[in-house]
Amino acid sequence: MTDALWILLLALLVAAALAVVRRRLPVLFWWLVGYPAVTLRVLATYRAAMDACGLTVPASAMRRATARMVGRQAAPVPPRRSLPLPTGSGLVMRLRMAAGQAPEDFNASADRLRHAWGAHAVHVRPTKPGRLELRLVGWDVLTDVRPPRRRLRAEPLTLPLALREDGHWHVRDFRTVPHELILGATQSGKSVYLRNLLCGLARQPVALVGIDCKWGVELAPFAPRLSALADTPDRANDLLAVLVDEMEARFRLIGMRGGAGPDAALTSDVWGLPEKTRPVPVVVVVDEVAELFLAASKDDEKRRDAMVTKLIRLAQLGRAAGIYLEVCGQRFGAELGKGATMLRAQLTGRVCHRVNDETSANMALGDIAPEAALAATRIPAERPGVAVVGDSSGGWSRVRSPHLTLEDAAAVCHDTSGLIPELPRLDTFRPVVAQPSAAPAAQPTARPVTG
């Protein structure tokens, strides 16, 4: 075999190996091939790409005068940039904008820069006045999402729940965004997001309260870690009343602390209380919220109005008392009845998976970012777990939760059952957990009686 054939065979083997690495280990492929190639392309075409996108400014008078002296024309000046630094999913450059430029100009040209540099996506994030961060993503990071290998944050009530399309993790911070609305149709990935949330909270000293009016079928697997569970509308009404009483008792505790004396530290929430007297945080998970709004008779309407009123009170005042809401459902619209829109206004965190109608997407995201609602309606059915996350600031992003099976989530809740805090008011609603029965004793084999 000639040397040329050996070289061709070696090249084919290398190409095949790289194709396998790109498919199975995209991070390794990015570091070996993607980052060097994209970096060279960015450095070689930076000025031309910025000029084509209208992101350059005329040269200064000094440069124009110098160019005229040598008989040339001064070229437009692009924004100053740093060296492209690699990240786990792409690269990042820091730009210094010229006078008259704004981050919106770069956002409008993000898609053109993506095509010019051969990246999967380009994201722009302002860092300080006059400066911004240009982040290139090398591949679709939402294709295969794995749990983070290390804890991203160590603060209580903060959980990395989903990977964003820019390579960062979406961290659920209850103290910053106390209440959240989670929407998603069947098989959209809403249940997986909720499992990651419950498993993350189960490992922390938090009281978990479940309201599941579908006879508890959704939250029953997590019963070993739940401090309370209501599986019918009547029990949900009673449980919400107890939670309101718990909230009022905590406010009385906060008020007593404020009037304890001139040397006492003033506070307006439970987090300002001494750690020894601080009540344990309570996270209330309401699954399939539409079941709470359904009414078939006058009595059902009275009960619904009472439950909605209590939910709104918890949403308005619960943050200071350390009581947080996670409201989940397949749909959420104004047609559910009185109080639905008012309740939604208090749920500042929004997570919208694939939904069956545009109304639910607009109800979840339309009031904070209309373009986010449009993005939620375009989530394909063959990509379960993909969602659009938004908040009251108007920012939004596509995310995807790491896959977590129901068996694994139930095992985590079983292993952490010893972390259930003491809350006497909720003892009546503590779910009954069936203990695993011992292996049945071997039955004696029947033998014929012989005389």
Tab-separated table of C-alpha atoms in Angstrom:
chain	number	residue	atom	x	y	z
A	1	MET	CA	0.000	0.000	0.000
A	2	THR	CA	1.389	3.370	-1.027
A	3	ASP	CA	2.009	6.265	1.301
A	4	ALA	CA	-0.885	8.226	-0.247
A	5	LEU	CA	-3.348	5.455	0.591
A	6	TRP	CA	-2.040	5.276	4.148
A	7	ILE	CA	-2.488	9.038	4.521
A	8	LEU	CA	-6.012	8.844	3.072
A	9	LEU	CA	-6.939	5.977	5.389
A	10	LEU	CA	-5.555	7.837	8.406
A	11	ALA	CA	-7.498	10.967	7.429
A	12	LEU	CA	-10.724	8.951	7.127
A	13	LEU	CA	-10.161	7.388	10.535
A	14	VAL	CA	-9.526	10.792	12.108
A	15	ALA	CA	-12.653	12.214	10.457
A	16	ALA	CA	-14.751	9.283	11.671
A	17	ALA	CA	-13.353	9.613	15.197
A	18	LEU	CA	-14.106	13.340	15.226
A	19	ALA	CA	-17.660	12.683	13.989
A	20	VAL	CA	-18.217	10.243	16.860
A	21	VAL	CA	-16.708	12.663	19.385
A	22	ARG	CA	-18.863	15.497	18.065
A	23	ARG	CA	-21.993	13.400	18.530
A	24	ARG	CA	-21.163	11.724	21.845
A	25	LEU	CA	-18.858	14.267	23.514
A	26	PRO	CA	-19.673	17.727	22.157
A	27	VAL	CA	-17.685	19.486	24.898
A	28	LEU	CA	-14.506	17.600	23.984
A	29	PHE	CA	-15.077	18.251	20.277
A	30	TRP	CA	-15.497	21.946	21.026
A	31	TRP	CA	-12.180	22.143	22.848
A	32	LEU	CA	-10.326	20.134	20.187
A	33	VAL	CA	-11.814	21.579	16.996
A	34	GLY	CA	-14.637	24.063	17.566
A	35	TYR	CA	-12.925	26.665	19.704
A	36	PRO	CA	-9.724	26.970	17.610
A	37	ALA	CA	-11.715	27.155	14.361
A	38	VAL	CA	-14.258	29.706	15.582
A	39	THR	CA	-11.583	31.807	17.280
A	40	LEU	CA	-9.554	32.062	14.077
A	41	ARG	CA	-12.701	32.947	12.147
A	42	VAL	CA	-13.666	35.649	14.641
A	43	LEU	CA	-10.197	37.204	14.680
A	44	ALA	CA	-9.920	37.171	10.890
A	45	THR	CA	-13.364	38.591	10.134
A	46	TYR	CA	-14.115	40.722	13.194
A	47	ARG	CA	-13.757	44.119	11.537
A	48	ALA	CA	-15.570	43.065	8.363
A	49	ALA	CA	-18.443	41.426	10.288
A	50	MET	CA	-18.935	44.461	12.507
A	51	ASP	CA	-18.874	46.764	9.488
A	52	ALA	CA	-21.406	44.630	7.605
A	53	CYS	CA	-23.733	44.635	10.619
A	54	GLY	CA	-23.524	48.407	11.012
A	55	LEU	CA	-21.712	48.187	14.346
A	56	THR	CA	-18.758	50.400	13.416
A	57	VAL	CA	-18.279	54.151	13.846
A	58	PRO	CA	-16.373	56.651	11.673
A	59	ALA	CA	-12.683	57.020	12.390
A	60	SER	CA	-11.507	59.836	14.603
A	61	ALA	CA	-10.243	63.110	13.146
A	62	MET	CA	-6.670	62.105	13.978
A	63	ARG	CA	-6.983	58.836	12.038
A	64	ARG	CA	-8.622	60.562	9.092
A	65	ALA	CA	-5.846	63.137	8.932
A	66	THR	CA	-3.161	60.436	9.143
A	67	ALA	CA	-4.872	58.432	6.403
A	68	ARG	CA	-5.023	61.473	4.103
A	69	MET	CA	-1.303	62.053	4.595
A	70	VAL	CA	-0.517	58.572	3.226
A	71	GLY	CA	-3.152	58.786	0.512
A	72	ARG	CA	-5.609	56.310	2.017
A	73	GLN	CA	-9.150	56.387	3.293
A	74	ALA	CA	-9.698	55.850	7.013
A	75	ALA	CA	-11.693	52.667	7.628
A	76	PRO	CA	-14.599	52.608	10.092
A	77	VAL	CA	-13.649	51.568	13.613
A	78	PRO	CA	-15.291	48.534	15.271
A	79	PRO	CA	-15.809	48.318	19.049
A	80	ARG	CA	-12.768	47.400	21.073
A	81	ARG	CA	-12.753	43.750	22.062
A	82	SER	CA	-10.907	41.383	24.333
A	83	LEU	CA	-9.411	38.084	23.233
A	84	PRO	CA	-12.015	35.341	22.700
A	85	LEU	CA	-11.923	33.295	25.900
A	86	PRO	CA	-13.232	29.693	25.889
A	87	THR	CA	-16.155	28.560	28.014
A	88	GLY	CA	-17.709	25.147	28.556
A	89	SER	CA	-20.127	25.683	25.660
A	90	GLY	CA	-18.530	28.357	23.468
A	91	LEU	CA	-16.481	31.492	23.851
A	92	VAL	CA	-16.941	34.958	25.264
A	93	MET	CA	-15.634	38.377	24.262
A	94	ARG	CA	-15.965	41.627	26.151
A	95	LEU	CA	-16.634	44.675	24.009
A	96	ARG	CA	-16.311	48.369	24.702
A	97	MET	CA	-18.985	50.206	22.770
A	98	ALA	CA	-18.206	53.409	20.912
A	99	ALA	CA	-20.021	56.671	21.570
A	100	GLY	CA	-23.592	56.509	20.321
A	101	GLN	CA	-23.866	52.712	20.421
A	102	ALA	CA	-26.310	50.796	22.626
A	103	PRO	CA	-26.706	47.104	23.539
A	104	GLU	CA	-29.912	47.022	21.494
A	105	ASP	CA	-27.833	47.546	18.327
A	106	PHE	CA	-25.859	44.371	19.055
A	107	ASN	CA	-29.003	42.427	19.999
A	108	ALA	CA	-30.529	43.307	16.647
A	109	SER	CA	-27.429	42.004	14.838
A	110	ALA	CA	-26.928	38.853	16.944
A	111	ASP	CA	-28.389	36.545	14.311
A	112	ARG	CA	-26.202	38.013	11.552
A	113	LEU	CA	-23.105	37.627	13.709
A	114	ARG	CA	-24.087	34.016	14.351
A	115	HIS	CA	-24.103	33.264	10.627
A	116	ALA	CA	-20.931	35.262	9.983
A	117	TRP	CA	-18.944	33.304	12.577
A	118	GLY	CA	-20.583	29.894	12.174
A	119	ALA	CA	-21.819	29.683	15.776
A	120	HIS	CA	-24.995	28.045	17.037
A	121	ALA	CA	-26.137	31.205	18.810
A	122	VAL	CA	-24.868	34.624	19.883
A	123	HIS	CA	-26.063	36.228	23.118
A	124	VAL	CA	-25.464	39.809	24.210
A	125	ARG	CA	-25.406	40.846	27.869
A	126	PRO	CA	-24.606	44.367	29.134
A	127	THR	CA	-22.137	44.286	32.018
A	128	LYS	CA	-21.637	47.971	32.850
A	129	PRO	CA	-22.264	51.311	31.114
A	130	GLY	CA	-20.443	51.303	27.806
A	131	ARG	CA	-19.442	47.626	27.998
A	132	LEU	CA	-21.100	44.382	27.108
A	133	GLU	CA	-20.398	40.674	26.875
A	134	LEU	CA	-20.692	38.833	23.566
A	135	ARG	CA	-21.162	35.098	24.173
A	136	LEU	CA	-20.957	32.595	21.309
A	137	VAL	CA	-22.483	29.137	21.810
A	138	GLY	CA	-20.791	26.403	19.807
A	139	TRP	CA	-23.646	23.853	19.660
A	140	ASP	CA	-27.170	23.253	20.890
A	141	VAL	CA	-26.536	22.740	24.599
A	142	LEU	CA	-30.205	21.851	25.200
A	143	THR	CA	-29.929	18.619	23.215
A	144	ASP	CA	-28.498	16.598	26.104
A	145	VAL	CA	-28.709	18.230	29.540
A	146	ARG	CA	-26.887	16.620	32.451
A	147	PRO	CA	-27.052	17.665	36.120
A	148	PRO	CA	-24.311	20.106	37.137
A	149	ARG	CA	-21.188	18.305	38.336
A	150	ARG	CA	-20.656	20.756	41.156
A	151	ARG	CA	-22.902	22.893	43.278
A	152	LEU	CA	-23.250	26.296	41.680
A	153	ARG	CA	-24.436	28.134	44.767
A	154	ALA	CA	-24.380	27.198	48.430
A	155	GLU	CA	-27.054	29.611	49.714
A	156	PRO	CA	-30.265	28.138	51.134
A	157	LEU	CA	-33.320	28.010	48.894
A	158	THR	CA	-31.270	28.326	45.703
A	159	LEU	CA	-31.419	25.490	43.188
A	160	PRO	CA	-29.921	25.042	39.693
A	161	LEU	CA	-32.959	23.599	37.927
A	162	ALA	CA	-32.406	23.949	34.180
A	163	LEU	CA	-29.685	24.747	31.657
A	164	ARG	CA	-30.201	27.912	29.627
A	165	GLU	CA	-29.493	28.095	25.926
A	166	ASP	CA	-26.498	30.363	26.553
A	167	GLY	CA	-24.767	27.676	28.639
A	168	HIS	CA	-25.536	29.179	32.056
A	169	TRP	CA	-27.749	27.464	34.618
A	170	HIS	CA	-31.138	28.833	35.540
A	171	VAL	CA	-30.972	29.085	39.331
A	172	ARG	CA	-34.232	29.206	41.235
A	173	ASP	CA	-33.733	31.632	44.114
A	174	PHE	CA	-36.793	31.705	46.362
A	175	ARG	CA	-35.623	34.731	48.325
A	176	THR	CA	-35.355	36.779	45.132
A	177	VAL	CA	-38.340	35.312	43.248
A	178	PRO	CA	-40.574	33.926	46.001
A	179	HIS	CA	-43.483	32.598	43.937
A	180	GLU	CA	-43.550	30.886	40.546
A	181	LEU	CA	-46.067	29.736	37.945
A	182	ILE	CA	-45.209	26.564	36.006
A	183	LEU	CA	-47.312	25.681	32.962
A	184	GLY	CA	-47.056	22.781	30.551
A	185	ALA	CA	-49.188	20.314	28.646
A	186	THR	CA	-49.064	16.562	29.119
A	187	GLN	CA	-45.655	15.117	28.174
A	188	SER	CA	-44.140	18.604	27.955
A	189	GLY	CA	-41.549	18.114	30.710
A	190	LYS	CA	-43.366	20.017	33.447
A	191	SER	CA	-43.301	17.009	35.766
A	192	VAL	CA	-39.525	16.596	35.282
A	193	TYR	CA	-38.969	20.240	36.192
A	194	LEU	CA	-41.094	19.750	39.300
A	195	ARG	CA	-39.163	16.601	40.263
A	196	ASN	CA	-35.856	18.473	40.094
A	197	LEU	CA	-37.372	21.215	42.229
A	198	LEU	CA	-38.705	18.838	44.878
A	199	CYS	CA	-35.499	16.787	45.030
A	200	GLY	CA	-33.395	19.900	45.429
A	201	LEU	CA	-35.600	21.193	48.243
A	202	ALA	CA	-35.809	17.757	49.883
A	203	ARG	CA	-32.091	17.947	50.698
A	204	GLN	CA	-32.524	21.263	52.526
A	205	PRO	CA	-34.170	22.080	55.880
A	206	VAL	CA	-37.433	23.120	54.265
A	207	ALA	CA	-41.040	22.134	54.938
A	208	LEU	CA	-42.669	20.838	51.742
A	209	VAL	CA	-46.448	21.105	51.439
A	210	GLY	CA	-48.332	19.526	48.545
A	211	ILE	CA	-51.800	20.306	47.189
A	212	ASP	CA	-52.884	17.847	44.510
A	213	CYS	CA	-56.618	17.663	43.943
A	214	LYS	CA	-56.261	14.742	41.531
A	215	TRP	CA	-56.399	12.441	44.572
A	216	GLY	CA	-52.684	12.955	45.109
A	217	VAL	CA	-51.507	10.868	42.175
A	218	GLU	CA	-48.858	13.404	41.107
A	219	LEU	CA	-47.368	14.187	44.526
A	220	ALA	CA	-47.967	10.858	46.300
A	221	PRO	CA	-44.521	9.454	45.300
A	222	PHE	CA	-42.914	12.315	47.265
A	223	ALA	CA	-45.057	11.748	50.375
A	224	PRO	CA	-42.158	10.520	52.592
A	225	ARG	CA	-40.653	14.026	52.480
A	226	LEU	CA	-43.890	16.060	52.586
A	227	SER	CA	-44.953	17.780	55.783
A	228	ALA	CA	-48.546	17.968	54.520
A	229	LEU	CA	-50.544	16.742	51.544
A	230	ALA	CA	-54.091	17.650	50.500
A	231	ASP	CA	-55.609	15.412	47.821
A	232	THR	CA	-59.203	16.749	47.639
A	233	PRO	CA	-60.639	20.262	47.311
A	234	ASP	CA	-62.089	20.121	50.848
A	235	ARG	CA	-58.763	19.166	52.420
A	236	ALA	CA	-57.004	21.736	50.228
A	237	ASN	CA	-59.324	24.422	51.599
A	238	ASP	CA	-58.598	23.349	55.177
A	239	LEU	CA	-54.839	23.148	54.531
A	240	LEU	CA	-54.758	26.636	53.028
A	241	ALA	CA	-56.561	27.952	56.094
A	242	VAL	CA	-53.885	26.391	58.325
A	243	LEU	CA	-51.139	27.919	56.176
A	244	VAL	CA	-52.749	31.345	56.530
A	245	ASP	CA	-52.831	30.851	60.302
A	246	GLU	CA	-49.152	29.854	60.220
A	247	MET	CA	-48.348	32.988	58.233
A	248	GLU	CA	-50.195	35.210	60.705
A	249	ALA	CA	-48.380	33.603	63.640
A	250	ARG	CA	-45.044	34.305	61.953
A	251	PHE	CA	-45.964	37.938	61.440
A	252	ARG	CA	-46.803	38.204	65.130
A	253	LEU	CA	-43.375	36.755	65.897
A	254	ILE	CA	-41.722	39.323	63.622
A	255	GLY	CA	-43.703	42.115	65.292
A	256	MET	CA	-42.715	40.962	68.773
A	257	ARG	CA	-39.077	40.929	67.691
A	258	GLY	CA	-39.352	44.494	66.431
A	259	GLY	CA	-40.755	45.683	69.771
A	260	ALA	CA	-38.396	43.658	71.981
A	261	GLY	CA	-36.390	46.716	72.985
A	262	PRO	CA	-34.154	49.505	71.736
A	263	ASP	CA	-31.220	47.144	71.246
A	264	ALA	CA	-33.218	44.618	69.182
A	265	ALA	CA	-32.450	44.477	65.474
A	266	LEU	CA	-35.460	45.592	63.467
A	267	THR	CA	-36.641	43.297	60.717
A	268	SER	CA	-39.593	42.965	58.373
A	269	ASP	CA	-39.228	39.287	57.473
A	270	VAL	CA	-38.240	35.988	59.044
A	271	TRP	CA	-34.709	36.144	57.631
A	272	GLY	CA	-33.880	38.994	59.992
A	273	LEU	CA	-34.751	36.912	63.056
A	274	PRO	CA	-32.061	35.104	65.065
A	275	GLU	CA	-31.338	31.687	63.626
A	276	LYS	CA	-32.507	29.914	66.793
A	277	THR	CA	-35.967	31.505	66.644
A	278	ARG	CA	-36.305	31.691	62.861
A	279	PRO	CA	-39.223	29.613	61.527
A	280	VAL	CA	-38.413	27.014	58.940
A	281	PRO	CA	-39.193	28.017	55.319
A	282	VAL	CA	-42.314	26.466	53.791
A	283	VAL	CA	-42.673	25.734	50.069
A	284	VAL	CA	-46.241	25.041	48.932
A	285	VAL	CA	-46.539	23.099	45.675
A	286	VAL	CA	-49.980	23.392	44.063
A	287	ASP	CA	-50.244	20.823	41.288
A	288	GLU	CA	-52.926	21.222	38.582
A	289	VAL	CA	-54.212	24.547	39.876
A	290	ALA	CA	-57.196	24.434	37.499
A	291	GLU	CA	-58.756	21.804	39.756
A	292	LEU	CA	-58.998	24.432	42.498
A	293	PHE	CA	-60.934	26.789	40.238
A	294	LEU	CA	-63.488	24.307	38.894
A	295	ALA	CA	-66.991	24.705	40.307
A	296	ALA	CA	-70.123	22.711	39.487
A	297	SER	CA	-72.441	24.052	42.178
A	298	LYS	CA	-72.966	26.996	44.497
A	299	ASP	CA	-71.087	25.236	47.278
A	300	ASP	CA	-68.162	24.601	44.934
A	301	GLU	CA	-68.121	28.282	44.001
A	302	LYS	CA	-67.972	29.347	47.648
A	303	ARG	CA	-65.147	26.913	48.331
A	304	ARG	CA	-63.284	28.034	45.209
A	305	ASP	CA	-63.558	31.704	46.153
A	306	ALA	CA	-62.307	30.886	49.642
A	307	MET	CA	-59.303	28.917	48.333
A	308	VAL	CA	-58.385	31.558	45.765
A	309	THR	CA	-58.588	34.272	48.424
A	310	LYS	CA	-56.236	32.306	50.691
A	311	LEU	CA	-53.805	31.646	47.841
A	312	ILE	CA	-53.735	35.348	46.992
A	313	ARG	CA	-53.082	36.225	50.637
A	314	LEU	CA	-50.214	33.740	50.773
A	315	ALA	CA	-48.812	35.124	47.533
A	316	GLN	CA	-49.044	38.734	48.679
A	317	LEU	CA	-47.709	38.293	52.211
A	318	GLY	CA	-46.008	34.910	52.299
A	319	ARG	CA	-42.545	36.043	51.217
A	320	ALA	CA	-41.899	37.954	54.438
A	321	ALA	CA	-43.134	34.982	56.466
A	322	GLY	CA	-40.929	32.487	54.625
A	323	ILE	CA	-43.833	30.815	52.788
A	324	TYR	CA	-43.364	30.355	49.049
A	325	LEU	CA	-45.703	29.141	46.301
A	326	GLU	CA	-45.070	26.903	43.297
A	327	VAL	CA	-48.266	26.858	41.238
A	328	CYS	CA	-48.367	24.256	38.444
A	329	GLY	CA	-50.931	23.417	35.801
A	330	GLN	CA	-51.649	22.428	32.227
A	331	ARG	CA	-53.409	25.685	31.490
A	332	PHE	CA	-54.061	28.971	33.228
A	333	GLY	CA	-56.494	31.536	31.882
A	334	ALA	CA	-58.891	34.246	32.989
A	335	GLU	CA	-61.799	31.918	32.232
A	336	LEU	CA	-60.880	29.887	35.309
A	337	GLY	CA	-62.768	32.397	37.376
A	338	LYS	CA	-62.444	35.316	39.730
A	339	GLY	CA	-59.002	35.784	41.176
A	340	ALA	CA	-56.977	33.941	38.523
A	341	THR	CA	-55.484	37.121	37.048
A	342	MET	CA	-54.831	38.596	40.498
A	343	LEU	CA	-53.065	35.416	41.599
A	344	ARG	CA	-50.942	35.376	38.457
A	345	ALA	CA	-49.769	38.939	39.129
A	346	GLN	CA	-48.192	37.770	42.404
A	347	LEU	CA	-46.359	34.839	40.770
A	348	THR	CA	-43.372	36.782	39.466
A	349	GLY	CA	-41.431	33.708	38.328
A	350	ARG	CA	-42.762	32.116	35.134
A	351	VAL	CA	-41.886	28.793	33.501
A	352	CYS	CA	-43.844	27.869	30.383
A	353	HIS	CA	-43.315	24.491	28.703
A	354	ARG	CA	-45.148	23.453	25.549
A	355	VAL	CA	-48.817	24.316	25.996
A	356	ASN	CA	-51.916	23.337	24.052
A	357	ASP	CA	-53.204	26.860	23.450
A	358	GLU	CA	-51.815	30.318	22.915
A	359	THR	CA	-53.918	31.733	25.748
A	360	SER	CA	-51.952	29.850	28.393
A	361	ALA	CA	-48.640	31.048	26.918
A	362	ASN	CA	-49.868	34.634	26.952
A	363	MET	CA	-51.167	34.203	30.490
A	364	ALA	CA	-47.770	32.926	31.610
A	365	LEU	CA	-45.453	35.291	29.750
A	366	GLY	CA	-47.456	37.884	27.848
A	367	ASP	CA	-47.496	40.428	30.660
A	368	ILE	CA	-43.696	40.407	31.088
A	369	ALA	CA	-42.346	39.756	27.565
A	370	PRO	CA	-44.640	39.238	24.546
A	371	GLU	CA	-41.782	37.767	22.505
A	372	ALA	CA	-41.278	35.147	25.225
A	373	ALA	CA	-44.912	34.024	24.847
A	374	LEU	CA	-44.350	33.697	21.110
A	375	ALA	CA	-41.233	31.588	21.743
A	376	ALA	CA	-43.218	29.316	24.087
A	377	THR	CA	-45.796	28.571	21.389
A	378	ARG	CA	-42.997	27.381	19.080
A	379	ILE	CA	-41.589	24.685	21.367
A	380	PRO	CA	-41.697	21.429	19.346
A	381	ALA	CA	-43.469	18.411	20.789
A	382	GLU	CA	-40.458	16.172	20.120
A	383	ARG	CA	-38.326	18.149	22.608
A	384	PRO	CA	-39.948	17.563	26.007
A	385	GLY	CA	-38.380	19.480	28.839
A	386	VAL	CA	-37.695	22.637	26.834
A	387	ALA	CA	-39.342	25.665	28.421
A	388	VAL	CA	-39.246	29.446	28.394
A	389	VAL	CA	-38.317	31.054	31.712
A	390	GLY	CA	-39.152	34.671	32.419
A	391	ASP	CA	-39.386	37.033	35.362
A	392	SER	CA	-40.905	40.396	36.180
A	393	SER	CA	-37.811	42.211	34.888
A	394	GLY	CA	-38.742	41.282	31.310
A	395	GLY	CA	-35.764	38.982	30.761
A	396	TRP	CA	-36.396	35.509	29.382
A	397	SER	CA	-34.506	32.499	28.066
A	398	ARG	CA	-35.068	28.979	26.749
A	399	VAL	CA	-34.097	26.299	29.231
A	400	ARG	CA	-34.218	22.527	29.639
A	401	SER	CA	-34.176	20.483	32.827
A	402	PRO	CA	-31.981	17.392	33.219
A	403	HIS	CA	-34.038	14.220	32.935
A	404	LEU	CA	-34.977	12.729	36.305
A	405	THR	CA	-37.087	9.600	36.530
A	406	LEU	CA	-39.964	9.310	38.956
A	407	GLU	CA	-38.279	6.360	40.695
A	408	ASP	CA	-35.076	8.339	41.325
A	409	ALA	CA	-37.015	11.350	42.595
A	410	ALA	CA	-39.091	9.181	44.924
A	411	ALA	CA	-35.908	7.532	46.223
A	412	VAL	CA	-34.419	10.945	47.074
A	413	CYS	CA	-37.555	11.917	49.005
A	414	HIS	CA	-37.481	8.595	50.850
A	415	ASP	CA	-33.821	8.977	51.802
A	416	THR	CA	-34.373	12.540	53.080
A	417	SER	CA	-37.534	11.795	55.072
A	418	GLY	CA	-35.580	12.417	58.278
A	419	LEU	CA	-35.251	16.116	57.379
A	420	ILE	CA	-38.963	16.853	57.822
A	421	PRO	CA	-39.089	19.828	60.242
A	422	GLU	CA	-41.432	20.149	63.184
A	423	LEU	CA	-44.549	22.173	62.318
A	424	PRO	CA	-47.343	21.196	64.709
A	425	ARG	CA	-50.038	22.981	62.710
A	426	LEU	CA	-49.428	20.642	59.762
A	427	ASP	CA	-49.406	17.364	61.676
A	428	THR	CA	-53.054	16.705	60.815
A	429	PHE	CA	-52.233	16.770	57.111
A	430	ARG	CA	-49.106	14.610	57.290
A	431	PRO	CA	-49.461	11.951	54.556
A	432	VAL	CA	-49.559	8.343	55.626
A	433	VAL	CA	-46.571	6.529	54.132
A	434	ALA	CA	-46.872	2.781	53.697
A	435	GLN	CA	-43.942	0.956	55.220
A	436	PRO	CA	-42.325	-1.710	53.061
A	437	SER	CA	-43.574	-5.058	54.253
A	438	ALA	CA	-41.122	-7.726	55.292
A	439	ALA	CA	-40.534	-10.672	53.012
A	440	PRO	CA	-43.269	-13.255	53.544
A	441	ALA	CA	-42.201	-16.310	55.464
A	442	ALA	CA	-41.787	-19.465	53.466
A	443	GLN	CA	-44.943	-21.548	53.536
A	444	PRO	CA	-44.514	-25.201	54.531
A	445	THR	CA	-45.014	-27.605	51.700
A	446	ALA	CA	-48.109	-29.705	52.129
A	447	ARG	CA	-47.410	-33.408	52.292
A	448	PRO	CA	-49.843	-36.266	52.151
A	449	VAL	CA	-50.646	-37.936	55.424
A	450	THR	CA	-49.500	-41.499	55.509
A	451	GLY	CA	-50.822	-43.951	57.999
